[in-house]
Amino acid sequence: MDLDTLNERQREAVTAPDGPVLVVAGAGSGKTRVLTTRIAWLLEERRVDPWSVLAFTFTNKAAREMRERVDALVGGSRAPSWVGTFHATGVRILRREGAALGLDPSFSIYDTDDSTRLLKKVLGDLGLDPKQYVPQQLRAAVSRWKNEDVSPAQAARDAADFREEKAAAVYAAYEKGLRASNACDFDDLILRTVHLLEEHDDVRLRLAGRFRHVLVDEFQDTNPLQLILVRALSSVHGNVFAVGDDDQSIYSWRGACIENMLDFEQHFGGAAVVRLEQNYRSTGNILAAANAVIAHNVRRKGKNLWTLDGPGAPLGIETVGDEEDEADRVVDLVRAQTAAGGNRGDVTVLYRTNAQSRALEDALRRATVPYQIVGATAFYERREVRDVLAYLKLVNNPRDAMSALRVLNVPKRRIGDASAARLVEIAEAEGLSLGEAAARPGLLESHLNAPTCERIRGFFGLVAGWRTALAETPVPELVERIVEQIDYVRHLEEDDPLSAPARNENVAELINGAYAFQEQSDGGTLAQFLEQTALVADADTARDDLGVVRLMTVHAAKGLEFPVVVVSGVEENLMPHASNLDDEAALEEERRLFYVALTRARQRVHLLHARMRRRYGQRELCAPSRFLAEIPAELTARSGESLRVVQPSLSSFLWGKDAAPPAHAPGRRREPAPGIRAASAPRLRAVDWHDDVSQEDVVFRVGQHVAHPTLGAGIVARVEGQGEGLKLSVDFPGGARKHFLARFARLRPLD
């Protein structure tokens, strides 16, 4: 077959001799082409039988594309049939060989909902309260145990307290229920396949003898069980061809283990390593920036991307005032692209968290720029956002039956669908709104039992209370009050502990949006706020010949490429994320995530960072991401405030010893929010600390500089409560945030 279109390193990989081979394939280096051409070369040149080739992918789409590419190369639909995801391959093996484990070939596969239902049944059988032992949390624990290959017996032995003992008992009963139903959950599809191959040598030898060549795509994303599976299925012939990029390993949160790739030569003795470093996607400047940043990571195989194309435009690094300015700047960049003869669809905006899309969506809608959320639901269409908006709509319009029905049992109030339907019938028969029907004495009691009547009245009583307070309560405070009084954060945790943190961020971002609305509208009404959100939520999504701007997280962008990439929120605590600052391994993954963002771009990169950003309604000072300082200055064009990156000292935390954030954002004439002021680093003075320092007379405010006897100087980021219950959140150098009860905090004001 013709290999002349491949470069030298690609040909070396494709034609590598038998044995383990690791292809370290940099972004845009032709990884997929090499993998599919390797399969075609085995079929055509080595005359390998298609049924003896096994290829693992991570998505069904990737498997389908791989088969299509191989067919195009060799013709005649000769692509191997054993090309699929790890889970799909596990199913095929268990259907054929699972009898050795006592598994009937007709076993059912339980999805998340099936698993949760079984766990609820187990809780009932064991007499455990589902409020204390939340099924969704137990499901997450069981999944973690299975992915770590921890049996119910081992979980029971490892239990540290009574609660963990009960969780292990639930796990054991859950497994018994699966076996009784001849069922596997999603995690079993790999775990039980691994057990099958480990416990039954005859099965392993038969399968490993059949598969003469095992190929793995995206090897950096494999978890420990998947590595064991690959080793078992290649144990006879030893021909493993793995392709991946350790610098794009960004999925540890779902079990991916970068060590699988870093230690490949230890797992597969005598392995050959081929590096694909020639890039066919990005300009020289983009590649040089990406190389410089990722070189700061210690745990990597090492490579240096290069291109035959020219250097291209410098990377733009821009300082903006806040998230609203950032969103406006995105609009400007889109317009500049079209003015230069380009296409709106050329521009893709990447961010670290889904919640960041709110301000971007609002700005694009105001500017009538069509956009598309990729890999996630549009902000105002997210379930948690719609729940809170439904409460607000009901407060604003007490006759809004649809909003009432949406949240009548959210969070759960033990008001079932049948009771809700009966309430509707009662109200319609009397010509009343649902709230009016609930409030009329004796009306509900003739149709519903007393506890249900009490719960329905309790719900509408809450709504009535919020409506009464509406005239004196600004919109942001009303949103916060509703979220707090219904304990919505707890509801999210109980509903799905895995997604709760991200969903909670979305609720917090809705609160931020309410504060932004209050500033922009000079204290607008709830009706006006709901009108604004409705116009965004119901926005026309028409497509035209200029295309649409894409919005997505960096995680969702992996494997894709775009002409122009705008990365928003390139700040400490966002990129890198605050949750990963104290762990070196986690911080390296954050750097890999930034590397992925850079290498998505073909022509231009714009990196935006804000001087301040709202968090839970409060404005906080932001420091530029440390990753920006890792890009050589000669590769960049910087605008806005001069770049000062956070360092482990207060002066750099506050943007440098001599630098002070401007009083207003570039391009916008707006005073800072109350309690936030632009200031240079505080003047530190000696303080005589005593254990009995009283703070009763100290008035704290957001943005205030304070000093702590052991933690040093910091900035007050949040003030909550009053009197003895006054709580403070303080940001200290290096991005560390500490929380105090003010009366015990021993904080001294420095200004």
XYZ file of C-alpha atoms in Angstrom:
751
model
C 0.000 0.000 0.000
C 1.100 3.599 -0.602
C 2.770 5.161 2.444
C 4.365 8.067 0.583
C 1.864 10.565 2.009
C 3.125 9.850 5.538
C 6.057 11.661 7.085
C 9.093 9.751 8.286
C 7.959 9.283 11.908
C 4.437 8.302 10.837
C 5.833 5.640 8.503
C 8.079 4.381 11.307
C 5.035 3.921 13.544
C 2.825 2.330 10.889
C 5.474 -0.191 9.834
C 6.842 -0.967 13.312
C 7.703 -4.657 13.785
C 5.766 -6.955 16.094
C 5.943 -6.345 19.810
C 4.677 -3.511 22.008
C 4.754 -0.082 20.393
C 3.870 3.250 22.008
C 3.163 6.147 19.648
C 3.446 9.440 21.524
C 1.316 11.522 19.196
C 1.258 15.272 19.746
C -1.806 17.385 19.040
C -2.470 17.717 15.312
C 0.235 15.191 14.390
C -1.999 12.711 12.550
C -2.680 10.251 15.367
C -5.899 8.812 13.932
C -4.364 8.524 10.493
C -1.460 6.542 11.882
C -3.722 4.202 13.839
C -6.044 3.423 10.929
C -3.167 3.113 8.475
C -1.456 0.685 10.858
C -4.548 -1.556 10.768
C -4.729 -1.327 6.977
C -0.994 -2.095 6.698
C -1.410 -5.175 8.885
C -4.256 -6.386 6.679
C -2.631 -5.571 3.330
C 1.111 -5.981 3.812
C 1.281 -8.472 6.671
C -1.783 -10.436 5.486
C -3.202 -10.502 9.007
C -6.750 -11.867 9.242
C -9.300 -9.143 10.140
C -10.782 -11.325 12.912
C -7.397 -11.436 14.667
C -7.230 -7.644 15.090
C -8.778 -6.017 18.183
C -8.960 -2.218 18.428
C -10.146 -0.239 21.461
C -11.625 3.255 21.242
C -13.396 5.465 23.763
C -16.551 6.389 21.853
C -18.865 4.595 19.467
C -18.380 7.445 17.011
C -14.605 6.953 17.019
C -15.053 3.209 16.446
C -17.379 3.809 13.508
C -15.003 6.330 11.942
C -12.074 3.971 12.399
C -13.860 1.159 10.556
C -14.872 3.527 7.751
C -11.305 4.785 7.338
C -9.875 1.277 7.216
C -12.505 0.236 4.649
C -11.555 3.242 2.524
C -7.908 2.176 2.643
C -8.291 -1.558 1.961
C -11.723 -1.746 0.304
C -14.306 -4.471 0.393
C -15.530 -3.853 3.923
C -12.504 -5.652 5.305
C -12.185 -3.628 8.503
C -11.901 -5.782 11.640
C -15.223 -6.428 13.358
C -13.628 -6.213 16.815
C -13.330 -2.427 16.809
C -15.238 -0.763 19.641
C -15.225 0.853 23.052
C -13.866 -0.956 26.099
C -17.397 -1.426 27.410
C -18.762 -2.721 24.099
C -15.895 -5.193 23.848
C -16.531 -6.297 27.412
C -20.174 -7.004 26.545
C -19.170 -9.149 23.548
C -16.729 -11.177 25.630
C -19.164 -11.670 28.497
C -21.963 -12.720 26.136
C -19.668 -15.425 24.729
C -17.648 -16.477 27.742
C -19.551 -15.208 30.782
C -20.915 -18.663 31.642
C -17.583 -19.309 33.358
C -18.648 -16.663 35.870
C -22.181 -18.011 36.126
C -23.461 -15.258 33.856
C -26.214 -16.167 31.408
C -25.610 -14.833 27.864
C -28.949 -13.003 27.994
C -27.875 -10.835 30.937
C -29.386 -7.353 31.206
C -27.294 -4.186 31.303
C -28.473 -1.790 34.017
C -28.200 1.902 33.246
C -27.982 4.605 35.922
C -31.730 4.666 36.516
C -31.925 0.870 36.830
C -29.033 0.853 39.298
C -30.597 3.592 41.400
C -33.920 1.742 41.528
C -32.193 -1.424 42.692
C -30.353 0.527 45.390
C -33.648 1.999 46.603
C -35.072 -1.516 46.880
C -31.990 -2.657 48.793
C -32.367 0.242 51.230
C -35.959 -0.783 51.844
C -34.994 -4.419 52.363
C -32.305 -3.408 54.873
C -34.584 -0.940 56.649
C -32.302 2.025 55.942
C -33.598 5.578 55.595
C -33.005 6.850 52.005
C -32.645 10.353 53.439
C -29.606 9.267 55.424
C -28.312 6.832 52.822
C -29.011 8.683 49.590
C -29.300 6.241 46.645
C -27.422 8.505 44.229
C -24.538 8.865 46.674
C -24.447 5.113 47.216
C -24.415 4.590 43.457
C -21.337 6.831 43.192
C -19.647 4.916 46.025
C -20.399 1.537 44.413
C -19.037 2.772 41.085
C -15.850 3.945 42.768
C -15.425 0.616 44.552
C -15.895 -1.303 41.311
C -13.445 0.833 39.347
C -10.898 0.247 42.098
C -11.748 -3.489 42.081
C -12.851 -3.436 45.713
C -15.247 -6.270 46.562
C -18.147 -5.865 49.018
C -16.198 -7.968 51.540
C -13.142 -5.722 51.186
C -15.318 -2.613 51.485
C -16.735 -4.001 54.733
C -13.228 -4.723 56.082
C -12.081 -1.211 55.163
C -15.095 0.515 56.751
C -13.972 3.125 59.266
C -17.306 3.755 60.981
C -20.897 2.597 61.277
C -22.035 4.548 58.218
C -19.356 3.020 55.997
C -20.268 -0.425 57.319
C -23.877 0.136 56.254
C -22.746 1.401 52.839
C -20.680 -1.764 52.381
C -23.724 -3.833 53.371
C -25.770 -2.015 50.745
C -23.026 -2.760 48.198
C -23.155 -6.472 49.062
C -26.953 -6.589 48.794
C -26.837 -4.603 45.548
C -24.424 -7.127 44.037
C -26.666 -9.958 45.204
C -29.598 -8.236 43.514
C -27.678 -7.921 40.238
C -26.784 -11.602 40.298
C -30.373 -12.601 41.080
C -31.565 -10.540 38.098
C -28.831 -11.867 35.777
C -27.740 -8.277 35.275
C -24.565 -6.228 34.998
C -24.262 -2.524 35.612
C -22.055 -0.377 33.411
C -18.978 -0.776 35.617
C -19.357 -4.581 35.551
C -18.809 -4.703 31.811
C -15.094 -4.133 32.320
C -14.683 -5.373 35.894
C -16.294 -8.778 35.299
C -14.412 -9.174 32.013
C -11.164 -8.592 33.901
C -12.196 -11.120 36.557
C -13.085 -13.608 33.834
C -9.654 -13.351 32.225
C -7.795 -13.388 35.542
C -9.673 -16.335 37.039
C -10.006 -18.526 33.941
C -6.733 -19.066 32.117
C -8.392 -21.192 29.453
C -10.633 -18.271 28.439
C -7.730 -15.802 28.521
C -5.474 -18.032 26.436
C -8.223 -18.666 23.898
C -9.010 -14.968 23.419
C -5.408 -13.745 23.621
C -4.398 -16.439 21.145
C -7.044 -15.232 18.717
C -6.162 -11.533 18.896
C -2.683 -11.322 17.352
C -2.747 -7.515 17.362
C -4.322 -5.284 20.024
C -4.520 -1.573 19.225
C -5.578 1.149 21.664
C -6.569 4.730 20.853
C -6.189 7.574 23.406
C -4.085 5.389 25.676
C -3.557 8.249 28.134
C -7.268 8.034 29.013
C -7.237 4.380 30.113
C -7.898 3.469 33.746
C -6.178 0.678 35.727
C -8.814 -1.954 34.874
C -8.597 -1.134 31.161
C -4.828 -1.541 31.322
C -5.268 -4.979 32.892
C -7.730 -5.876 30.134
C -5.269 -4.837 27.408
C -2.445 -6.788 29.032
C -4.593 -9.901 29.403
C -5.835 -9.861 25.794
C -2.303 -9.344 24.436
C -0.647 -11.848 26.764
C -0.062 -14.528 24.107
C 1.363 -12.589 21.160
C 2.491 -9.418 22.948
C 1.567 -7.141 20.054
C 0.184 -3.958 21.581
C 0.053 -0.808 19.478
C -0.956 2.123 21.717
C -1.438 5.679 20.505
C -1.877 8.634 22.808
C -0.638 11.947 24.152
C 0.221 12.139 27.835
C 0.174 15.939 27.522
C -3.554 15.680 26.786
C -4.434 13.486 29.766
C -7.259 15.544 31.311
C -9.742 12.979 32.608
C -8.384 11.805 35.971
C -11.706 12.842 37.521
C -13.360 9.965 35.679
C -10.651 7.434 36.412
C -8.052 7.977 33.676
C -4.551 7.113 34.875
C -1.707 8.961 33.153
C 0.773 6.478 34.685
C -0.524 3.821 32.292
C 1.162 5.746 29.488
C 4.123 7.146 31.422
C 5.064 3.625 32.558
C 4.227 1.886 29.277
C 7.714 0.388 28.929
C 7.388 -1.178 32.402
C 3.951 -2.628 31.619
C 5.069 -3.955 28.222
C 8.704 -4.953 28.291
C 10.885 -4.134 25.297
C 8.449 -1.558 23.947
C 9.446 0.710 21.076
C 8.503 4.390 21.422
C 7.824 6.573 18.381
C 7.161 10.314 18.749
C 4.969 12.198 16.283
C 5.985 15.835 16.668
C 5.272 17.418 13.293
C 2.029 19.354 13.627
C -0.345 19.905 10.699
C -2.819 22.132 12.513
C -1.411 25.179 14.275
C 0.931 28.068 13.529
C 4.483 28.183 14.816
C 3.730 30.728 17.545
C 0.850 28.667 18.932
C 3.013 25.545 19.031
C 5.938 27.374 20.618
C 3.623 28.721 23.323
C 2.126 25.285 23.972
C 5.589 23.688 24.131
C 6.810 26.317 26.597
C 3.843 25.890 28.905
C 3.744 22.094 29.005
C 7.514 21.924 29.590
C 6.781 23.020 33.185
C 5.198 19.618 33.855
C 7.489 17.003 35.354
C 5.390 13.878 34.700
C 5.486 13.522 30.912
C 7.131 11.489 28.164
C 8.436 14.623 26.504
C 8.137 15.926 22.936
C 8.365 19.205 21.033
C 5.744 20.093 18.442
C 6.861 21.866 15.268
C 5.435 22.855 11.898
C 6.661 23.642 8.412
C 4.212 26.553 8.296
C 5.143 30.069 9.366
C 4.950 31.579 12.868
C 1.576 33.220 12.291
C 0.024 35.885 14.512
C 1.135 36.346 18.121
C -1.127 35.068 20.864
C -3.328 37.831 22.241
C -3.352 38.199 26.031
C -5.945 40.708 27.180
C -6.967 42.076 30.561
C -10.644 42.965 30.968
C -12.601 44.416 33.854
C -14.942 41.570 34.743
C -16.953 38.743 33.196
C -19.333 41.204 31.518
C -16.412 43.022 29.881
C -14.963 39.682 28.904
C -18.197 38.710 27.178
C -18.349 42.070 25.389
C -14.773 41.538 24.226
C -15.768 38.162 22.758
C -18.456 39.938 20.744
C -15.839 42.415 19.508
C -13.536 39.584 18.435
C -16.343 37.885 16.523
C -17.169 41.134 14.719
C -13.503 41.690 13.929
C -13.320 38.226 12.400
C -16.234 38.909 10.066
C -14.977 42.411 9.250
C -11.705 40.857 8.116
C -13.590 38.623 5.695
C -13.834 35.643 7.996
C -16.791 33.740 9.363
C -18.500 33.889 12.727
C -18.268 30.122 12.774
C -14.459 30.454 12.772
C -14.584 31.572 16.418
C -14.844 29.106 19.309
C -14.880 30.212 22.942
C -13.455 27.798 25.513
C -13.830 27.960 29.290
C -12.997 25.868 32.338
C -16.499 25.489 33.812
C -19.964 25.389 32.250
C -21.180 28.165 34.542
C -18.945 30.650 32.702
C -21.221 30.489 29.666
C -23.919 32.635 31.302
C -22.292 36.035 30.722
C -21.083 34.977 27.269
C -24.563 33.854 26.202
C -26.126 37.077 27.483
C -23.668 39.262 25.564
C -23.989 37.301 22.331
C -27.777 37.492 22.516
C -27.724 41.247 23.139
C -25.475 41.617 20.103
C -27.733 39.295 18.032
C -24.779 36.994 17.372
C -25.998 33.394 16.938
C -24.177 30.853 19.055
C -24.234 27.173 19.909
C -23.460 25.465 23.206
C -21.438 22.350 22.370
C -21.388 19.380 24.705
C -23.699 20.971 27.264
C -27.105 22.504 27.644
C -27.486 26.257 27.150
C -27.239 27.995 30.520
C -30.875 28.988 30.907
C -32.011 25.544 29.777
C -30.160 23.695 32.546
C -32.484 21.928 34.931
C -31.212 23.580 38.094
C -31.416 27.039 36.510
C -34.947 26.406 35.290
C -35.956 25.199 38.755
C -34.866 28.433 40.425
C -36.406 30.515 37.635
C -39.685 28.612 38.122
C -39.765 29.758 41.756
C -39.112 33.331 40.639
C -41.834 33.150 37.996
C -44.308 31.911 40.584
C -43.394 34.732 42.957
C -43.886 37.208 40.138
C -47.053 35.581 38.788
C -49.062 33.565 41.336
C -51.275 32.143 38.591
C -48.361 30.487 36.768
C -49.540 26.878 37.120
C -46.731 25.365 35.037
C -44.032 26.920 37.196
C -45.847 25.805 40.342
C -46.153 22.237 39.127
C -42.481 22.138 38.108
C -41.240 22.872 41.635
C -44.134 21.739 43.820
C -42.062 18.701 44.742
C -38.567 20.144 44.084
C -36.894 19.657 46.492
C -38.913 16.608 47.473
C -41.858 17.425 49.758
C -43.670 14.098 49.423
C -46.242 15.638 47.101
C -46.759 12.983 44.435
C -47.902 13.392 40.848
C -51.378 12.136 41.718
C -51.763 14.752 44.447
C -50.512 17.467 42.120
C -52.992 16.394 39.429
C -55.814 16.430 42.009
C -54.795 19.952 43.064
C -55.088 21.094 39.453
C -58.550 19.548 39.154
C -59.713 21.262 42.355
C -58.395 24.657 41.278
C -59.898 24.423 37.779
C -63.282 23.359 39.144
C -63.366 26.390 41.439
C -61.863 28.838 38.936
C -58.897 29.504 41.234
C -55.143 29.546 40.872
C -53.306 26.660 42.533
C -52.198 28.934 45.365
C -55.704 30.290 45.890
C -57.100 26.773 46.017
C -54.497 25.813 48.588
C -55.296 28.860 50.708
C -59.092 28.417 50.763
C -60.026 26.847 54.130
C -61.288 23.300 53.902
C -61.170 23.053 50.096
C -58.259 20.618 49.838
C -59.341 18.474 52.756
C -62.411 17.199 50.896
C -60.172 15.654 48.240
C -56.746 14.972 49.791
C -55.447 13.581 53.060
C -54.429 15.979 55.817
C -50.608 15.517 55.587
C -50.655 16.196 51.829
C -52.836 19.289 52.352
C -50.356 20.558 54.933
C -47.382 20.043 52.629
C -49.106 21.792 49.694
C -50.050 24.741 51.924
C -46.492 24.882 53.242
C -45.176 25.220 49.699
C -47.545 28.026 48.732
C -46.941 29.666 52.100
C -43.244 29.963 51.235
C -44.114 31.507 47.881
C -46.528 33.960 49.512
C -43.848 35.011 51.968
C -41.383 35.757 49.187
C -44.041 37.701 47.296
C -44.774 39.811 50.381
C -41.083 40.651 50.731
C -40.682 41.389 47.018
C -41.221 45.155 47.244
C -38.368 45.546 49.729
C -36.035 42.819 48.451
C -33.637 43.369 45.534
C -33.734 40.612 42.922
C -30.323 39.083 43.800
C -31.220 38.846 47.483
C -34.548 37.252 46.620
C -32.801 34.576 44.529
C -30.346 33.885 47.346
C -33.174 33.710 49.894
C -35.144 31.204 47.823
C -32.123 28.964 47.206
C -31.278 29.015 50.915
C -34.786 28.495 52.279
C -35.574 25.516 50.056
C -32.115 24.073 50.818
C -31.538 23.628 47.101
C -27.834 22.850 47.453
C -28.683 19.834 49.597
C -31.279 18.796 47.014
C -28.615 18.815 44.283
C -26.279 16.703 46.405
C -29.000 14.163 47.123
C -30.236 14.123 43.533
C -26.827 13.311 42.031
C -23.642 13.773 44.079
C -21.444 13.440 40.999
C -22.994 16.373 39.153
C -23.862 18.437 42.247
C -20.725 20.650 42.295
C -21.132 21.733 38.658
C -24.895 22.238 39.066
C -24.300 24.267 42.219
C -21.902 26.465 40.230
C -24.697 27.081 37.731
C -27.046 28.185 40.518
C -24.318 30.485 41.828
C -23.860 31.899 38.329
C -27.610 32.635 38.118
C -27.178 34.654 41.319
C -24.226 36.432 39.693
C -26.456 37.187 36.721
C -29.038 38.690 39.068
C -26.401 40.994 40.571
C -25.244 42.001 37.091
C -28.870 42.751 36.161
C -29.281 44.868 39.293
C -26.253 46.982 38.400
C -27.104 47.342 34.734
C -30.776 48.151 35.339
C -30.163 50.364 38.367
C -32.284 48.139 40.580
C -34.734 46.640 38.087
C -37.785 44.626 39.028
C -38.225 40.880 39.195
C -40.501 41.040 36.147
C -37.758 42.788 34.173
C -35.170 40.214 35.260
C -37.434 37.350 34.188
C -38.096 39.087 30.891
C -34.363 39.364 30.253
C -33.743 35.696 31.032
C -36.707 34.651 28.883
C -35.361 36.567 25.918
C -32.066 34.727 26.276
C -33.641 31.327 26.939
C -36.071 31.583 24.028
C -33.570 33.220 21.718
C -33.766 32.664 18.010
C -31.126 30.096 17.133
C -31.287 30.732 13.408
C -28.217 29.758 11.408
C -26.991 31.797 8.503
C -24.149 31.657 6.036
C -21.819 33.321 8.536
C -22.145 30.385 10.911
C -22.488 30.388 14.679
C -20.013 30.998 17.488
C -19.322 27.833 19.441
C -19.161 27.843 23.250
C -17.769 24.840 25.107
C -15.591 23.677 27.956
C -11.993 22.757 27.224
C -12.818 19.167 28.174
C -15.501 19.071 25.482
C -13.093 20.537 22.906
C -10.489 17.776 23.172
C -9.974 16.163 19.777
C -11.423 19.146 17.887
C -9.823 22.076 16.086
C -10.931 25.586 15.135
C -9.524 28.545 13.171
C -9.798 31.004 16.084
C -9.878 30.069 19.761
C -10.815 32.470 22.549
C -10.066 31.161 26.036
C -12.004 32.998 28.743
C -11.243 33.094 32.451
C -7.493 32.452 32.247
C -7.137 33.270 35.935
C -5.965 31.687 39.143
C -8.821 29.712 40.728
C -10.415 29.150 37.303
C -7.535 27.965 35.101
C -5.983 26.415 37.126
C -9.131 25.638 39.101
C -9.158 26.456 42.813
C -9.846 22.828 43.733
C -6.545 21.693 42.189
C -4.044 24.245 43.465
C -2.721 22.310 46.445
C -1.904 19.029 44.673
C 1.020 18.916 42.260
C -0.443 16.090 40.166
C -3.768 17.909 39.894
C -1.993 21.147 39.011
C -0.123 19.381 36.208
C -3.451 18.169 34.836
C -4.720 21.771 34.912
C -1.666 22.745 32.856
C -2.427 19.941 30.417
C -5.952 21.308 30.123
C -4.559 24.728 29.197
C -2.237 23.004 26.696
C -5.281 21.330 25.113
C -6.991 24.729 24.849
C -4.001 26.263 23.036
C -3.576 23.394 20.602
C -7.207 23.490 19.438
C -6.393 26.637 17.403
C -5.231 26.674 13.810
C -4.633 30.388 13.243
C -5.202 32.618 16.251
C -5.485 32.398 20.035
C -6.960 35.055 22.339
C -6.469 34.599 26.092
C -8.754 36.723 28.277
C -8.490 37.282 32.004
C -10.546 39.558 34.244
C -9.396 41.835 37.057
C -12.439 40.878 39.094
C -15.231 38.368 38.818
C -18.457 37.737 40.685
C -18.702 34.736 42.939
C -21.959 34.128 44.775
C -22.909 37.716 44.052
C -19.739 39.263 45.510
C -16.995 40.813 43.425
C -13.591 39.271 43.975
C -10.193 40.369 42.744
C -8.692 37.942 40.245
C -5.067 37.241 39.458
C -3.929 36.216 35.975
C -3.255 32.517 35.603
C 0.295 31.395 36.286
C 0.153 29.690 32.873
C 0.200 33.073 31.118
C 3.623 33.836 32.586
C 4.890 30.535 31.153
C 4.335 31.764 27.591
C 7.419 33.584 26.258
C 6.690 37.300 25.907
C 7.968 37.415 22.325
C 5.129 35.101 21.261
C 2.390 37.385 22.595
C 0.682 40.722 22.055
C -0.705 42.061 25.321
C -3.364 44.664 25.914
C -5.128 46.071 28.939
C -3.312 46.190 32.231
C 0.299 44.996 32.259
C 0.483 41.340 33.176
C 1.307 40.495 36.782
C 0.973 36.832 37.607
C 0.157 35.527 41.062
C 3.175 34.501 43.154
C 3.449 33.365 46.765
C 3.559 36.915 48.123
C 0.863 39.462 48.888
C 2.228 42.120 46.538
C 2.027 39.890 43.472
C -1.311 38.534 44.669
C -2.529 42.124 44.452
C -1.155 42.547 40.913
C 2.330 43.631 41.749
C 4.009 45.922 44.223
C 3.446 49.075 42.210
C 0.430 48.127 40.138
C -3.151 48.823 41.131
C -6.250 47.609 39.297
C -7.821 50.523 37.415
C -10.960 52.068 38.871
C -13.074 50.882 35.957
C -12.934 48.237 33.294
C -11.431 49.040 29.890
C -14.053 50.406 27.537
C -16.729 50.770 30.210
C -17.509 53.692 32.456
C -18.806 52.146 35.596
C -17.855 52.585 39.227
C -16.780 49.500 41.151
C -19.463 47.773 43.167
C -19.820 48.893 46.830
C -17.239 47.344 49.103
C -14.704 46.812 46.311
C -12.024 49.329 45.666
C -8.980 49.423 43.482
C -5.940 49.532 45.703
C -2.247 48.868 45.724
C -0.710 46.411 48.134
C -1.456 47.311 51.779
C 1.169 48.853 54.008
C 2.135 46.055 56.391
C 2.786 47.106 59.936
C 3.875 45.302 63.075
C 0.970 43.947 65.096
C 1.113 42.753 68.688
C -1.004 39.587 68.680
C -2.741 38.322 71.795
C -4.985 35.299 72.260
C -7.727 37.412 73.816
C -8.028 39.929 70.974
C -11.633 41.144 70.826
C -13.118 41.826 67.397
C -16.484 43.149 68.525
C -15.746 46.691 67.378
C -14.128 45.759 64.058
C -16.196 46.404 60.926
C -15.244 44.109 58.081
C -16.068 44.714 54.425
C -15.447 42.939 51.133
C -12.149 44.055 49.600
C -10.630 45.041 52.938
C -6.979 44.199 53.595
C -6.442 42.276 56.825
C -3.629 40.430 58.582
C -3.675 37.085 60.397
C -1.052 36.093 62.998
C 0.021 32.935 61.165
C -1.374 33.203 57.634
C -0.172 36.741 56.970
C -1.940 39.421 54.972
C -5.036 38.783 52.885
C -8.189 40.271 51.384
C -11.724 39.854 52.715
C -13.654 38.101 49.930
C -17.024 37.573 51.601
C -18.907 38.807 54.684
C -21.966 36.893 55.919
C -24.273 37.182 58.900
C -23.986 39.559 61.810
C -23.147 39.744 65.481
C -21.659 36.574 66.973
C -22.627 34.713 63.796
C -20.576 36.966 61.472
C -18.555 34.808 59.078
C -15.658 35.879 56.872
C -13.961 34.394 53.830
C -10.420 35.698 53.303
C -8.107 35.177 50.325
C -4.439 34.743 51.229
C -1.360 34.682 48.949
C -1.153 31.800 46.529
C -4.888 31.576 45.988
C -5.694 30.004 49.384
C -9.141 30.903 50.747
C -9.822 30.501 54.472
C -13.154 30.755 56.298
C -13.506 32.198 59.816
C -16.081 32.955 62.461
C -15.222 36.640 62.875
C -15.195 36.705 66.677
C -12.486 34.005 66.747
C -10.600 35.016 63.600
C -7.894 37.222 65.185
C -7.860 39.357 62.043
C -6.507 42.913 62.126
C -7.615 45.497 59.531
C -4.742 46.998 57.549
C -6.807 49.801 55.980
